[in-house]
């Protein structure tokens, strides 16, 4: 027997970013823009257009653009049930909306709302709590992208490695190995130099300056099964970025696998 999805979930927040509404729109409503601070994105840039977010090998989320009012509002739906491998009758689509509002200081406020309906299951509540933790840091990426790389196309590097143990202990190890100090402090890791922009709970953001300019996220997460995953995701902006990724991705993977986590 299927259950009608009638339990509401909602996540709402806003972020102030530099730039004109048109610059912000290019970052949040185009495949090139979304790929430069979020996940690799394919998008038909119009109302009714298809949408796909890549989440790694053989993984992704499919959706459709449901609202398009340039440069003020974009909304889209993702197939939440398909993403989670659940009964499609038990979950509504996952709806996200971005509203762009210009301010007087040459910045814009982006208001973000994600919502959906489920059955009230425990895993749904945990998923929404986790989504807030994982979703918001991307908007620090957006702010940094618009401040330093507006309109530029990113080459992404992403590697992860799993270790036994819990994600908090792994995060402590990863943070120490990266040499992440306070926000604003310089950092150098594996030949890359930059500045710490933000350190949060099991995630951090670094603005890279050399050898390739860009942004680097470091993070850990766990699935409650006694293992934890450490990862780095970089968005790189230069003609040499693709060569850098080809050369450095295997080395980053080996570096992450070599982390020594206390038992």
C-alpha positions as CSV (number, residue, x, y, z in Angstrom):
1,X,0.0,0.0,0.0
2,X,1.5,3.3,-1.0
3,X,1.3,6.4,1.3
4,X,0.4,9.8,-0.1
5,X,3.3,12.3,0.4
6,X,1.7,14.9,2.6
7,X,4.4,15.7,5.1
8,X,6.0,19.0,4.1
9,X,9.7,19.8,4.2
10,X,11.3,23.2,3.6
11,X,14.7,24.7,3.6
12,X,15.1,28.5,3.2
13,X,18.0,30.9,3.5
14,X,19.5,33.9,1.7
15,X,23.0,34.9,0.8
16,X,24.4,38.3,-0.3
17,X,26.8,38.1,-3.3
18,X,28.7,40.7,-5.3
19,X,27.6,41.6,-8.8
20,X,24.7,42.8,-10.9
21,X,21.5,40.8,-11.2
22,X,22.6,39.8,-14.7
23,X,26.0,38.5,-13.5
24,X,24.2,36.6,-10.7
25,X,21.7,35.2,-13.2
26,X,24.5,33.9,-15.4
27,X,25.9,32.1,-12.3
28,X,22.7,30.5,-11.1
29,X,20.7,29.9,-14.4
30,X,23.2,28.6,-16.9
31,X,25.0,25.2,-17.1
32,X,28.3,27.0,-17.3
33,X,27.6,29.1,-14.3
34,X,26.2,26.3,-12.1
35,X,29.1,24.1,-13.0
36,X,31.5,26.8,-11.8
37,X,30.4,26.7,-8.1
38,X,28.1,23.8,-7.7
39,X,28.0,20.4,-9.4
40,X,28.7,19.7,-13.1
41,X,25.4,20.7,-14.7
42,X,23.6,20.2,-17.9
43,X,20.7,22.5,-18.5
44,X,18.3,23.6,-21.3
45,X,18.2,27.2,-20.3
46,X,14.5,27.9,-20.6
47,X,11.2,27.1,-18.8
48,X,10.4,23.4,-19.4
49,X,14.0,22.7,-20.1
50,X,15.7,19.5,-18.9
51,X,18.3,19.6,-16.1
52,X,20.9,17.1,-14.8
53,X,23.3,17.5,-11.9
54,X,26.3,15.0,-12.0
55,X,27.1,13.6,-8.6
56,X,30.0,11.3,-9.5
57,X,30.5,8.2,-11.7
58,X,27.1,6.7,-12.6
59,X,25.3,9.1,-10.2
60,X,23.2,12.1,-10.8
61,X,19.9,13.9,-10.3
62,X,17.5,14.6,-13.2
63,X,15.0,17.4,-13.3
64,X,13.2,20.2,-15.2
65,X,13.2,23.9,-15.2
66,X,9.7,25.0,-13.9
67,X,10.2,28.8,-13.6
68,X,12.2,31.2,-15.7
69,X,12.1,35.0,-15.2
70,X,15.5,36.4,-16.2
71,X,17.3,37.9,-14.2
72,X,15.0,37.6,-11.2
73,X,13.8,34.0,-10.7
74,X,14.6,30.5,-11.6
75,X,12.8,27.4,-10.2
76,X,13.4,23.7,-11.0
77,X,12.2,20.3,-9.9
78,X,14.3,17.2,-9.3
79,X,13.0,13.6,-9.2
80,X,13.5,13.0,-5.5
81,X,12.2,9.4,-5.6
82,X,14.5,8.4,-8.5
83,X,17.5,10.1,-6.8
84,X,16.9,8.1,-3.6
85,X,15.8,4.9,-5.2
86,X,12.4,5.1,-3.5
87,X,8.8,4.4,-4.3
88,X,7.7,7.3,-6.6
89,X,4.3,7.4,-4.9
90,X,5.9,8.2,-1.5
91,X,7.8,11.3,-2.5
92,X,6.9,14.5,-4.3
93,X,9.4,16.2,-6.7
94,X,12.1,18.2,-4.9
95,X,11.5,21.9,-5.8
96,X,14.2,24.6,-5.6
97,X,13.7,28.3,-6.3
98,X,16.2,31.1,-6.5
99,X,15.1,34.8,-6.2
100,X,17.6,37.5,-7.1
101,X,17.1,41.0,-5.6
102,X,19.5,43.9,-6.2
103,X,20.7,46.0,-3.3
104,X,22.1,49.5,-3.3
105,X,25.7,48.5,-2.7
106,X,26.5,46.8,-6.0
107,X,25.5,43.4,-4.5
108,X,22.5,41.1,-4.8
109,X,20.6,39.0,-2.3
110,X,19.8,35.5,-3.5
111,X,16.9,33.9,-1.6
112,X,17.0,30.1,-1.9
113,X,14.1,27.8,-1.1
114,X,14.0,24.0,-1.4
115,X,10.8,22.1,-0.6
116,X,9.1,18.8,-1.0
117,X,6.6,16.4,0.5
118,X,7.2,12.9,1.9
119,X,5.6,10.5,4.3
120,X,7.4,11.7,7.5
121,X,9.8,8.7,7.5
122,X,12.9,9.0,9.8
123,X,15.3,8.8,6.8
124,X,13.4,11.8,5.1
125,X,13.9,14.0,8.2
126,X,17.6,13.0,8.4
127,X,18.0,13.7,4.7
128,X,16.6,17.2,5.0
129,X,18.8,17.9,8.0
130,X,21.8,16.7,6.1
131,X,20.8,18.7,3.0
132,X,20.9,21.9,4.9
133,X,24.4,21.2,6.1
134,X,25.6,20.2,2.6
135,X,23.7,22.7,0.5
136,X,24.5,26.0,2.2
137,X,28.4,25.9,1.8
138,X,28.0,25.9,-1.9
139,X,26.7,29.4,-1.7
140,X,30.0,30.5,-0.2
141,X,31.4,29.1,-3.4
142,X,28.9,31.2,-5.3
143,X,30.0,34.4,-3.4
144,X,33.6,33.7,-4.0
145,X,33.0,32.8,-7.7
146,X,31.2,36.1,-8.3
147,X,33.9,38.1,-6.4
148,X,36.9,36.7,-8.3
149,X,35.8,34.7,-11.3
150,X,32.5,36.0,-12.7
151,X,31.5,34.6,-16.0
152,X,34.5,32.3,-16.2
153,X,34.2,28.6,-17.1
154,X,35.5,26.1,-14.5
155,X,37.4,22.9,-14.9
156,X,36.5,20.7,-12.0
157,X,38.7,18.3,-10.0
158,X,37.0,16.0,-7.5
159,X,38.5,13.1,-5.6
160,X,37.4,11.1,-2.5
161,X,38.7,8.3,-0.4
162,X,37.1,6.3,2.3
163,X,38.5,5.3,5.7
164,X,37.3,3.4,8.7
165,X,36.1,5.6,11.5
166,X,33.8,8.5,12.0
167,X,33.7,11.7,9.8
168,X,34.6,14.1,12.7
169,X,37.9,12.3,13.4
170,X,38.6,12.1,9.7
171,X,37.9,15.8,9.3
172,X,40.3,16.6,12.1
173,X,42.9,14.6,10.3
174,X,42.2,16.2,6.9
175,X,42.2,19.7,8.3
176,X,45.6,19.1,9.9
177,X,47.0,17.5,6.8
178,X,45.9,20.4,4.7
179,X,47.3,22.9,7.2
180,X,44.1,24.8,7.4
181,X,44.4,27.7,9.9
182,X,41.9,30.5,10.7
183,X,39.9,32.2,8.0
184,X,42.2,34.6,6.1
185,X,45.3,32.6,6.8
186,X,47.6,31.5,4.0
187,X,47.7,27.8,3.1
188,X,49.9,25.6,1.1
189,X,49.2,22.0,0.3
190,X,50.6,19.7,-2.4
191,X,52.2,22.6,-4.2
192,X,49.0,24.7,-4.3
193,X,48.9,27.9,-2.4
194,X,45.9,30.0,-1.4
195,X,43.9,31.6,1.4
196,X,41.5,30.0,3.8
197,X,38.1,31.6,3.1
198,X,35.9,29.6,5.5
199,X,36.2,26.7,7.9
200,X,33.0,25.0,9.0
201,X,31.7,21.8,10.4
202,X,33.5,19.0,8.4
203,X,34.1,21.3,5.4
204,X,36.3,24.2,4.4
205,X,36.7,26.6,1.4
206,X,40.1,27.8,0.1
207,X,40.7,30.4,-2.6
208,X,43.6,29.1,-4.7
209,X,46.1,31.5,-6.2
210,X,48.8,29.2,-7.7
211,X,49.7,27.3,-9.7
212,X,46.1,27.6,-11.0
213,X,43.6,30.1,-9.7
214,X,40.3,28.8,-8.3
215,X,38.4,27.5,-5.4
216,X,38.9,24.3,-3.3
217,X,36.4,22.6,-1.1
218,X,37.6,20.1,1.5
219,X,35.0,18.0,3.3
220,X,34.2,14.7,5.1
221,X,31.0,12.9,5.5
222,X,29.8,9.5,6.9
223,X,26.9,7.1,6.3
224,X,26.6,5.7,9.8
225,X,28.2,2.4,8.8
226,X,31.5,2.8,10.5
227,X,33.3,4.4,7.5
228,X,33.9,8.0,6.5
229,X,34.8,9.7,3.3
230,X,37.3,12.5,2.8
231,X,37.2,14.6,-0.4
232,X,38.4,17.6,-2.2
233,X,36.5,19.4,-5.0
234,X,38.3,22.2,-6.9
235,X,36.9,24.7,-9.4
236,X,39.8,25.9,-11.5
237,X,39.9,28.9,-13.8
238,X,42.7,29.1,-16.4
239,X,43.7,27.8,-19.8
240,X,46.1,25.3,-18.0
241,X,43.4,23.9,-15.7
242,X,42.6,20.8,-17.7
243,X,46.3,19.8,-17.8
244,X,46.6,20.4,-14.1
245,X,43.6,18.2,-13.4
246,X,44.9,15.4,-15.6
247,X,48.3,15.5,-13.8
248,X,47.1,16.1,-10.3
249,X,43.9,14.2,-9.8
250,X,45.6,10.8,-9.3
251,X,48.1,12.4,-6.9
252,X,45.3,14.0,-4.9
253,X,43.5,10.6,-4.7
254,X,46.6,8.9,-3.5
255,X,47.2,11.7,-0.9
256,X,43.6,11.3,0.4
257,X,44.0,7.5,0.6
258,X,47.2,8.0,2.5
259,X,45.7,10.0,5.4
260,X,46.5,8.4,8.7
261,X,43.4,8.4,10.9
262,X,43.8,7.7,14.6
263,X,42.0,4.5,15.6
